Amino acid sequence: MATIYDVSVLAGVSLATVSRVMNKNTNVSEKTRQKVLDAMAQLDYRPNAIAQSLASNCSNSVGVLVSQLDGPFYGPMMTEIEASLRAAGKHVIIAAGHSNEAQEKEAVEFLLDRGCDALILDVEAVSDDYLIALCRQHTPIVFINRYIAEIRERCVYLDNELGGYLATRHLLSLGHRHIAYISGPLFKLDARQRLSGHKKALAESAVAYESELFYEGTFKESSGSDGMRHLLSLQRPFTAVVCANDQMASGAIATCLEQGLRVPEDLSFMGYDNIPFPQYISPKLNTISNPIHEMGKMAALWVLKHVYNKADVEVTNRFTPSLFIRDSARRLP
């Protein structure tokens, strides 16, 4: 197996020059650089990335931990993270935690063992105390979709309570007073915050929260369908449904249509996230923005600024949701 010494002998240059070429140092003439590259190709020599990272204390890699790898929500986030870091010559290593405490901790240890320069974590099951302790270690960490007051400067997050409030307030403004709610799993902070915003909007308008018209889903389309069937089986009057994400809203609307109900003539709907596909169904879904792609970009910029010393980047930590009014909710007579 060829070594860096063999490359230097074949190219007729010093070891330092070979090292500069491998590290893409511009202080090498094009002629010399090409001689080194030709020698590397002839010897089939590839630099040992692990050895380089140990020597330089920099792996040029960033670990990214997400809850899941499928669905329309996490793809845009990972795309923005990868694109922003790749533009700066960095690479990502991705792991999934599946909203499970043991698996999230295992994935964090996996990424730390890979020698990543920093970690970007979207975690839901591990405790705040675990994450605060993690931040005391050597590897810099930034969080997406998580707010912890003690480490707020490392958090990139959305005001989900405001989002839940805006969704329900819009339906109230249209005259709805009996509003059902299909929630995400309540062990997740964002699901609890959205429900809190829903209740706040009801209380502000002196409208009672009807606990019977509540269903806890999973954020998946199928749980939206299941939730809708459950609500319809209750034989209780309601004119509108708030769903804690667009995927569940799509499943719930599909069930309504299967049972001969019209949207929004018979039931009005609000979603959450503003993912692409509900914009192209009929009726187009009213929803709340969740700029996860921008949050992904901001987490990557946080790493570039605080780890790779890119002083010219600006980082936004807190994002504010917006209401998107389309066709899935109507004003009551």
Short mmCIF file of C-alpha atoms in Angstrom, two decimals:
data_model
loop_
_atom_site.label_atom_id
_atom_site.label_comp_id
_atom_site.label_asym_id
_atom_site.label_seq_id
_atom_site.Cartn_x
_atom_site.Cartn_y
_atom_site.Cartn_z
CA MET A 1 0.00 0.00 0.00
CA ALA A 2 1.41 3.34 -1.07
CA THR A 3 2.29 5.99 1.51
CA ILE A 4 2.62 9.75 1.44
CA TYR A 5 6.38 9.22 1.35
CA ASP A 6 6.06 7.18 -1.88
CA VAL A 7 4.03 10.01 -3.42
CA SER A 8 6.66 12.60 -2.51
CA VAL A 9 9.47 10.46 -4.01
CA LEU A 10 7.60 9.80 -7.27
CA ALA A 11 6.55 13.44 -7.64
CA GLY A 12 10.01 14.72 -6.64
CA VAL A 13 8.65 17.08 -3.98
CA SER A 14 8.77 17.31 -0.20
CA LEU A 15 6.34 15.67 2.19
CA ALA A 16 5.14 19.14 3.17
CA THR A 17 4.28 19.92 -0.45
CA VAL A 18 2.26 16.71 -0.78
CA SER A 19 0.43 17.60 2.42
CA ARG A 20 -0.37 21.09 1.11
CA VAL A 21 -1.82 19.61 -2.10
CA MET A 22 -3.97 17.13 -0.17
CA ASN A 23 -5.25 19.92 2.08
CA LYS A 24 -5.99 22.09 -0.99
CA ASN A 25 -3.58 24.78 0.14
CA THR A 26 -3.37 27.47 -2.55
CA ASN A 27 0.32 28.11 -1.81
CA VAL A 28 1.36 25.50 -4.42
CA SER A 29 1.96 26.14 -8.11
CA GLU A 30 -0.39 24.49 -10.58
CA LYS A 31 2.50 22.56 -12.15
CA THR A 32 3.61 21.14 -8.79
CA ARG A 33 0.05 20.38 -7.76
CA GLN A 34 -0.50 18.38 -10.94
CA LYS A 35 2.73 16.42 -10.42
CA VAL A 36 1.52 15.40 -6.97
CA LEU A 37 -1.95 14.47 -8.23
CA ASP A 38 -0.44 12.41 -11.07
CA ALA A 39 1.80 10.56 -8.60
CA MET A 40 -1.18 9.87 -6.32
CA ALA A 41 -3.15 8.50 -9.25
CA GLN A 42 -0.26 6.33 -10.47
CA LEU A 43 0.24 4.85 -7.00
CA ASP A 44 -3.52 4.60 -6.37
CA TYR A 45 -2.91 6.56 -3.17
CA ARG A 46 -5.83 7.85 -1.11
CA PRO A 47 -5.25 10.01 1.98
CA ASN A 48 -6.32 8.47 5.28
CA ALA A 49 -9.15 10.76 6.35
CA ILE A 50 -9.10 9.50 9.93
CA ALA A 51 -5.38 10.14 10.25
CA GLN A 52 -5.80 13.59 8.72
CA SER A 53 -8.57 14.50 11.14
CA LEU A 54 -6.50 13.31 14.11
CA ALA A 55 -3.56 15.39 12.94
CA SER A 56 -5.58 18.52 12.22
CA ASN A 57 -8.25 18.05 14.96
CA CYS A 58 -10.83 18.69 12.22
CA SER A 59 -12.80 16.08 10.29
CA ASN A 60 -14.78 18.54 8.12
CA SER A 61 -17.85 16.46 8.93
CA VAL A 62 -21.00 17.33 10.88
CA GLY A 63 -23.28 14.77 12.49
CA VAL A 64 -27.03 15.22 11.92
CA LEU A 65 -29.58 13.34 14.01
CA VAL A 66 -33.23 13.45 12.91
CA SER A 67 -36.35 11.76 14.23
CA GLN A 68 -37.04 9.88 11.01
CA LEU A 69 -35.83 9.65 7.44
CA ASP A 70 -39.18 9.36 5.62
CA GLY A 71 -42.07 11.75 5.08
CA PRO A 72 -42.32 15.25 3.59
CA PHE A 73 -41.14 17.12 6.69
CA TYR A 74 -37.55 16.05 7.36
CA GLY A 75 -36.36 15.87 3.74
CA PRO A 76 -36.34 19.67 3.22
CA MET A 77 -34.57 20.17 6.54
CA MET A 78 -31.80 17.67 5.71
CA THR A 79 -31.50 19.10 2.18
CA GLU A 80 -30.84 22.61 3.49
CA ILE A 81 -28.37 21.38 6.10
CA GLU A 82 -26.42 19.34 3.54
CA ALA A 83 -26.44 22.08 0.89
CA SER A 84 -25.28 24.80 3.29
CA LEU A 85 -22.46 22.69 4.71
CA ARG A 86 -21.37 21.28 1.34
CA ALA A 87 -21.09 24.81 -0.03
CA ALA A 88 -18.52 25.39 2.72
CA GLY A 89 -16.64 22.18 1.91
CA LYS A 90 -18.12 20.17 4.79
CA HIS A 91 -19.96 16.84 4.76
CA VAL A 92 -22.77 15.38 6.85
CA ILE A 93 -23.21 12.03 8.58
CA ILE A 94 -26.91 11.29 9.20
CA ALA A 95 -28.50 9.09 11.86
CA ALA A 96 -32.12 8.59 12.95
CA GLY A 97 -33.45 8.48 16.50
CA HIS A 98 -37.07 7.39 15.79
CA SER A 99 -38.35 9.45 18.75
CA ASN A 100 -37.02 6.76 21.09
CA GLU A 101 -34.84 7.73 24.05
CA ALA A 102 -32.46 4.76 23.84
CA GLN A 103 -32.08 5.06 20.07
CA GLU A 104 -31.52 8.81 20.25
CA LYS A 105 -28.75 8.35 22.83
CA GLU A 106 -27.22 5.53 20.79
CA ALA A 107 -27.24 7.71 17.66
CA VAL A 108 -25.61 10.63 19.53
CA GLU A 109 -22.81 8.31 20.71
CA PHE A 110 -22.40 6.95 17.18
CA LEU A 111 -21.94 10.46 15.76
CA LEU A 112 -19.56 11.49 18.53
CA ASP A 113 -17.49 8.34 17.92
CA ARG A 114 -17.18 9.32 14.25
CA GLY A 115 -15.18 12.40 15.27
CA CYS A 116 -17.71 14.91 13.90
CA ASP A 117 -16.70 18.53 14.37
CA ALA A 118 -20.24 19.39 15.52
CA LEU A 119 -23.68 17.85 15.90
CA ILE A 120 -27.07 19.11 14.68
CA LEU A 121 -29.75 17.35 16.71
CA ASP A 122 -33.50 17.05 16.17
CA VAL A 123 -34.36 14.95 19.22
CA GLU A 124 -37.67 14.46 21.01
CA ALA A 125 -37.37 11.66 23.57
CA VAL A 126 -34.23 12.53 25.55
CA SER A 127 -34.54 14.88 28.51
CA ASP A 128 -33.48 18.51 28.74
CA ASP A 129 -31.00 17.56 31.47
CA TYR A 130 -29.33 15.02 29.16
CA LEU A 131 -28.95 17.64 26.42
CA ILE A 132 -27.65 20.31 28.81
CA ALA A 133 -25.01 17.85 30.05
CA LEU A 134 -24.16 16.96 26.46
CA CYS A 135 -23.43 20.60 25.72
CA ARG A 136 -20.77 20.63 28.45
CA GLN A 137 -18.69 18.16 26.46
CA HIS A 138 -16.13 19.10 23.84
CA THR A 139 -18.20 18.73 20.66
CA PRO A 140 -20.34 21.81 19.80
CA ILE A 141 -24.06 21.04 19.43
CA VAL A 142 -27.04 22.93 18.02
CA PHE A 143 -30.69 21.84 18.31
CA ILE A 144 -33.60 22.06 15.85
CA ASN A 145 -37.25 22.01 16.98
CA ARG A 146 -36.24 22.18 20.62
CA TYR A 147 -36.14 25.11 23.04
CA ILE A 148 -34.27 24.78 26.34
CA ALA A 149 -33.89 28.03 28.26
CA GLU A 150 -30.50 27.15 29.77
CA ILE A 151 -28.95 26.65 26.31
CA ARG A 152 -31.24 28.93 24.27
CA GLU A 153 -28.37 30.24 22.15
CA ARG A 154 -27.95 26.71 20.74
CA CYS A 155 -31.65 26.27 19.87
CA VAL A 156 -33.30 26.89 16.49
CA TYR A 157 -37.03 26.62 17.03
CA LEU A 158 -40.55 27.64 16.01
CA ASP A 159 -43.11 29.29 18.29
CA ASN A 160 -45.52 26.35 18.10
CA GLU A 161 -47.90 27.70 20.73
CA LEU A 162 -48.45 30.77 18.57
CA GLY A 163 -49.00 28.50 15.56
CA GLY A 164 -51.68 26.50 17.36
CA TYR A 165 -53.27 29.76 18.50
CA LEU A 166 -53.35 31.21 14.97
CA ALA A 167 -54.95 28.06 13.53
CA THR A 168 -57.84 28.04 16.00
CA ARG A 169 -58.28 31.81 16.07
CA HIS A 170 -58.84 31.75 12.29
CA LEU A 171 -61.68 29.23 12.64
CA LEU A 172 -63.16 31.24 15.50
CA SER A 173 -63.07 34.35 13.29
CA LEU A 174 -65.20 32.43 10.78
CA GLY A 175 -67.87 31.80 13.40
CA HIS A 176 -66.98 28.24 14.44
CA ARG A 177 -67.65 27.44 18.09
CA HIS A 178 -67.60 23.63 18.16
CA ILE A 179 -64.10 22.72 17.03
CA ALA A 180 -62.59 19.22 17.15
CA TYR A 181 -58.85 18.69 17.52
CA ILE A 182 -56.59 15.92 16.18
CA SER A 183 -53.28 16.19 18.04
CA GLY A 184 -49.83 14.84 17.49
CA PRO A 185 -48.40 12.47 20.12
CA LEU A 186 -48.34 14.41 23.36
CA PHE A 187 -44.95 13.12 24.48
CA LYS A 188 -43.61 15.47 21.78
CA LEU A 189 -43.09 19.06 22.86
CA ASP A 190 -44.32 20.60 19.60
CA ALA A 191 -47.61 18.66 19.82
CA ARG A 192 -48.17 19.88 23.40
CA GLN A 193 -47.36 23.46 22.45
CA ARG A 194 -49.76 23.46 19.48
CA LEU A 195 -52.56 22.09 21.68
CA SER A 196 -51.78 24.77 24.28
CA GLY A 197 -52.17 27.45 21.60
CA HIS A 198 -55.49 25.92 20.53
CA LYS A 199 -56.82 26.08 24.09
CA LYS A 200 -55.54 29.64 24.50
CA ALA A 201 -57.46 30.82 21.42
CA LEU A 202 -60.65 29.15 22.66
CA ALA A 203 -60.33 30.69 26.13
CA GLU A 204 -59.69 34.13 24.65
CA SER A 205 -63.01 33.89 22.78
CA ALA A 206 -64.86 32.43 25.80
CA VAL A 207 -65.43 29.17 23.90
CA ALA A 208 -65.32 25.98 25.95
CA TYR A 209 -62.66 23.38 25.17
CA GLU A 210 -64.57 20.15 24.50
CA SER A 211 -62.30 17.34 25.63
CA GLU A 212 -64.61 14.78 23.99
CA LEU A 213 -63.72 16.28 20.61
CA PHE A 214 -60.03 15.51 21.08
CA TYR A 215 -58.04 12.68 19.48
CA GLU A 216 -54.33 12.00 19.97
CA GLY A 217 -52.71 10.94 16.71
CA THR A 218 -49.19 10.16 15.57
CA PHE A 219 -48.55 12.92 12.98
CA LYS A 220 -49.10 10.27 10.25
CA GLU A 221 -51.86 10.39 7.60
CA SER A 222 -53.35 7.13 8.90
CA SER A 223 -53.87 8.57 12.37
CA GLY A 224 -55.70 11.52 10.82
CA SER A 225 -58.07 9.02 9.20
CA ASP A 226 -58.44 7.08 12.46
CA GLY A 227 -59.03 10.29 14.39
CA MET A 228 -61.70 11.45 11.96
CA ARG A 229 -63.56 8.14 12.16
CA HIS A 230 -63.43 8.36 15.96
CA LEU A 231 -64.77 11.92 16.02
CA LEU A 232 -67.61 11.12 13.61
CA SER A 233 -68.57 8.08 15.68
CA LEU A 234 -69.22 10.27 18.73
CA GLN A 235 -72.35 11.76 17.21
CA ARG A 236 -71.44 15.13 18.75
CA PRO A 237 -71.94 18.33 16.77
CA PHE A 238 -68.84 20.10 15.45
CA THR A 239 -68.27 22.28 12.41
CA ALA A 240 -64.48 22.42 12.15
CA VAL A 241 -61.37 20.35 12.83
CA VAL A 242 -57.88 21.56 13.70
CA CYS A 243 -55.19 19.01 12.85
CA ALA A 244 -51.73 19.36 14.40
CA ASN A 245 -50.06 18.75 11.04
CA ASP A 246 -50.91 18.64 7.34
CA GLN A 247 -50.39 14.90 7.02
CA MET A 248 -53.09 14.13 9.58
CA ALA A 249 -55.35 16.77 8.01
CA SER A 250 -54.99 15.05 4.63
CA GLY A 251 -55.94 11.69 6.15
CA ALA A 252 -58.90 13.21 7.99
CA ILE A 253 -60.22 14.97 4.87
CA ALA A 254 -59.89 11.75 2.86
CA THR A 255 -62.06 9.95 5.42
CA CYS A 256 -64.67 12.71 5.28
CA LEU A 257 -64.87 12.45 1.51
CA GLU A 258 -65.18 8.67 1.71
CA GLN A 259 -68.17 9.10 4.02
CA GLY A 260 -69.88 11.62 1.76
CA LEU A 261 -69.02 14.75 3.74
CA ARG A 262 -68.05 17.88 1.87
CA VAL A 263 -65.09 20.10 2.78
CA PRO A 264 -65.55 22.91 3.65
CA GLU A 265 -69.34 22.90 3.16
CA ASP A 266 -69.96 20.32 5.92
CA LEU A 267 -66.69 20.54 7.86
CA SER A 268 -63.89 23.12 7.84
CA PHE A 269 -60.25 22.11 8.33
CA MET A 270 -56.98 23.65 9.48
CA GLY A 271 -53.61 21.94 9.10
CA TYR A 272 -50.10 22.78 10.27
CA ASP A 273 -46.63 22.74 8.62
CA ASN A 274 -47.42 24.05 5.10
CA ILE A 275 -45.81 21.03 3.41
CA PRO A 276 -46.11 21.06 -0.41
CA PHE A 277 -48.72 18.46 -1.36
CA PRO A 278 -51.82 19.88 0.44
CA GLN A 279 -51.47 22.93 -1.81
CA TYR A 280 -52.36 20.75 -4.80
CA ILE A 281 -55.33 18.76 -3.48
CA SER A 282 -58.95 19.88 -3.57
CA PRO A 283 -59.79 21.71 -1.45
CA LYS A 284 -56.43 23.34 -0.92
CA LEU A 285 -55.60 23.15 2.77
CA ASN A 286 -55.58 26.09 5.16
CA THR A 287 -52.47 25.71 7.27
CA ILE A 288 -49.77 27.25 9.46
CA SER A 289 -46.23 27.68 8.17
CA ASN A 290 -43.42 25.68 9.70
CA PRO A 291 -40.26 26.80 7.87
CA ILE A 292 -38.30 23.66 8.71
CA HIS A 293 -36.04 24.10 5.66
CA GLU A 294 -35.02 27.54 6.95
CA MET A 295 -34.44 26.16 10.42
CA GLY A 296 -32.22 23.48 8.92
CA LYS A 297 -30.25 26.15 7.10
CA MET A 298 -29.91 28.19 10.30
CA ALA A 299 -28.59 25.21 12.23
CA ALA A 300 -25.97 24.68 9.53
CA LEU A 301 -25.06 28.38 9.62
CA TRP A 302 -24.73 28.15 13.42
CA VAL A 303 -22.14 25.42 12.92
CA LEU A 304 -20.30 27.41 10.25
CA LYS A 305 -20.19 30.46 12.51
CA HIS A 306 -19.33 28.87 15.85
CA VAL A 307 -17.26 25.87 14.73
CA TYR A 308 -15.65 26.87 11.44
CA ASN A 309 -15.32 30.59 12.30
CA LYS A 310 -17.37 31.95 9.40
CA ALA A 311 -17.87 35.42 10.81
CA ASP A 312 -19.96 36.71 7.90
CA VAL A 313 -23.08 34.61 8.59
CA GLU A 314 -26.14 35.69 10.57
CA VAL A 315 -28.10 33.16 12.59
CA THR A 316 -31.80 33.41 13.51
CA ASN A 317 -32.81 31.24 16.46
CA ARG A 318 -36.54 31.85 16.84
CA PHE A 319 -39.01 31.52 13.97
CA THR A 320 -42.57 32.87 13.89
CA PRO A 321 -45.37 30.90 12.18
CA SER A 322 -47.76 32.43 9.64
CA LEU A 323 -51.34 31.64 8.64
CA PHE A 324 -52.01 30.46 5.07
CA ILE A 325 -55.67 30.85 4.07
CA ARG A 326 -56.80 28.68 1.15
CA ASP A 327 -60.01 26.72 0.55
CA SER A 328 -60.60 24.24 3.39
CA ALA A 329 -62.48 26.49 5.83
CA ARG A 330 -65.65 28.51 5.35
CA ARG A 331 -67.45 31.22 7.27
CA LEU A 332 -70.59 30.02 9.02
CA PRO A 333 -73.81 31.78 8.13
#
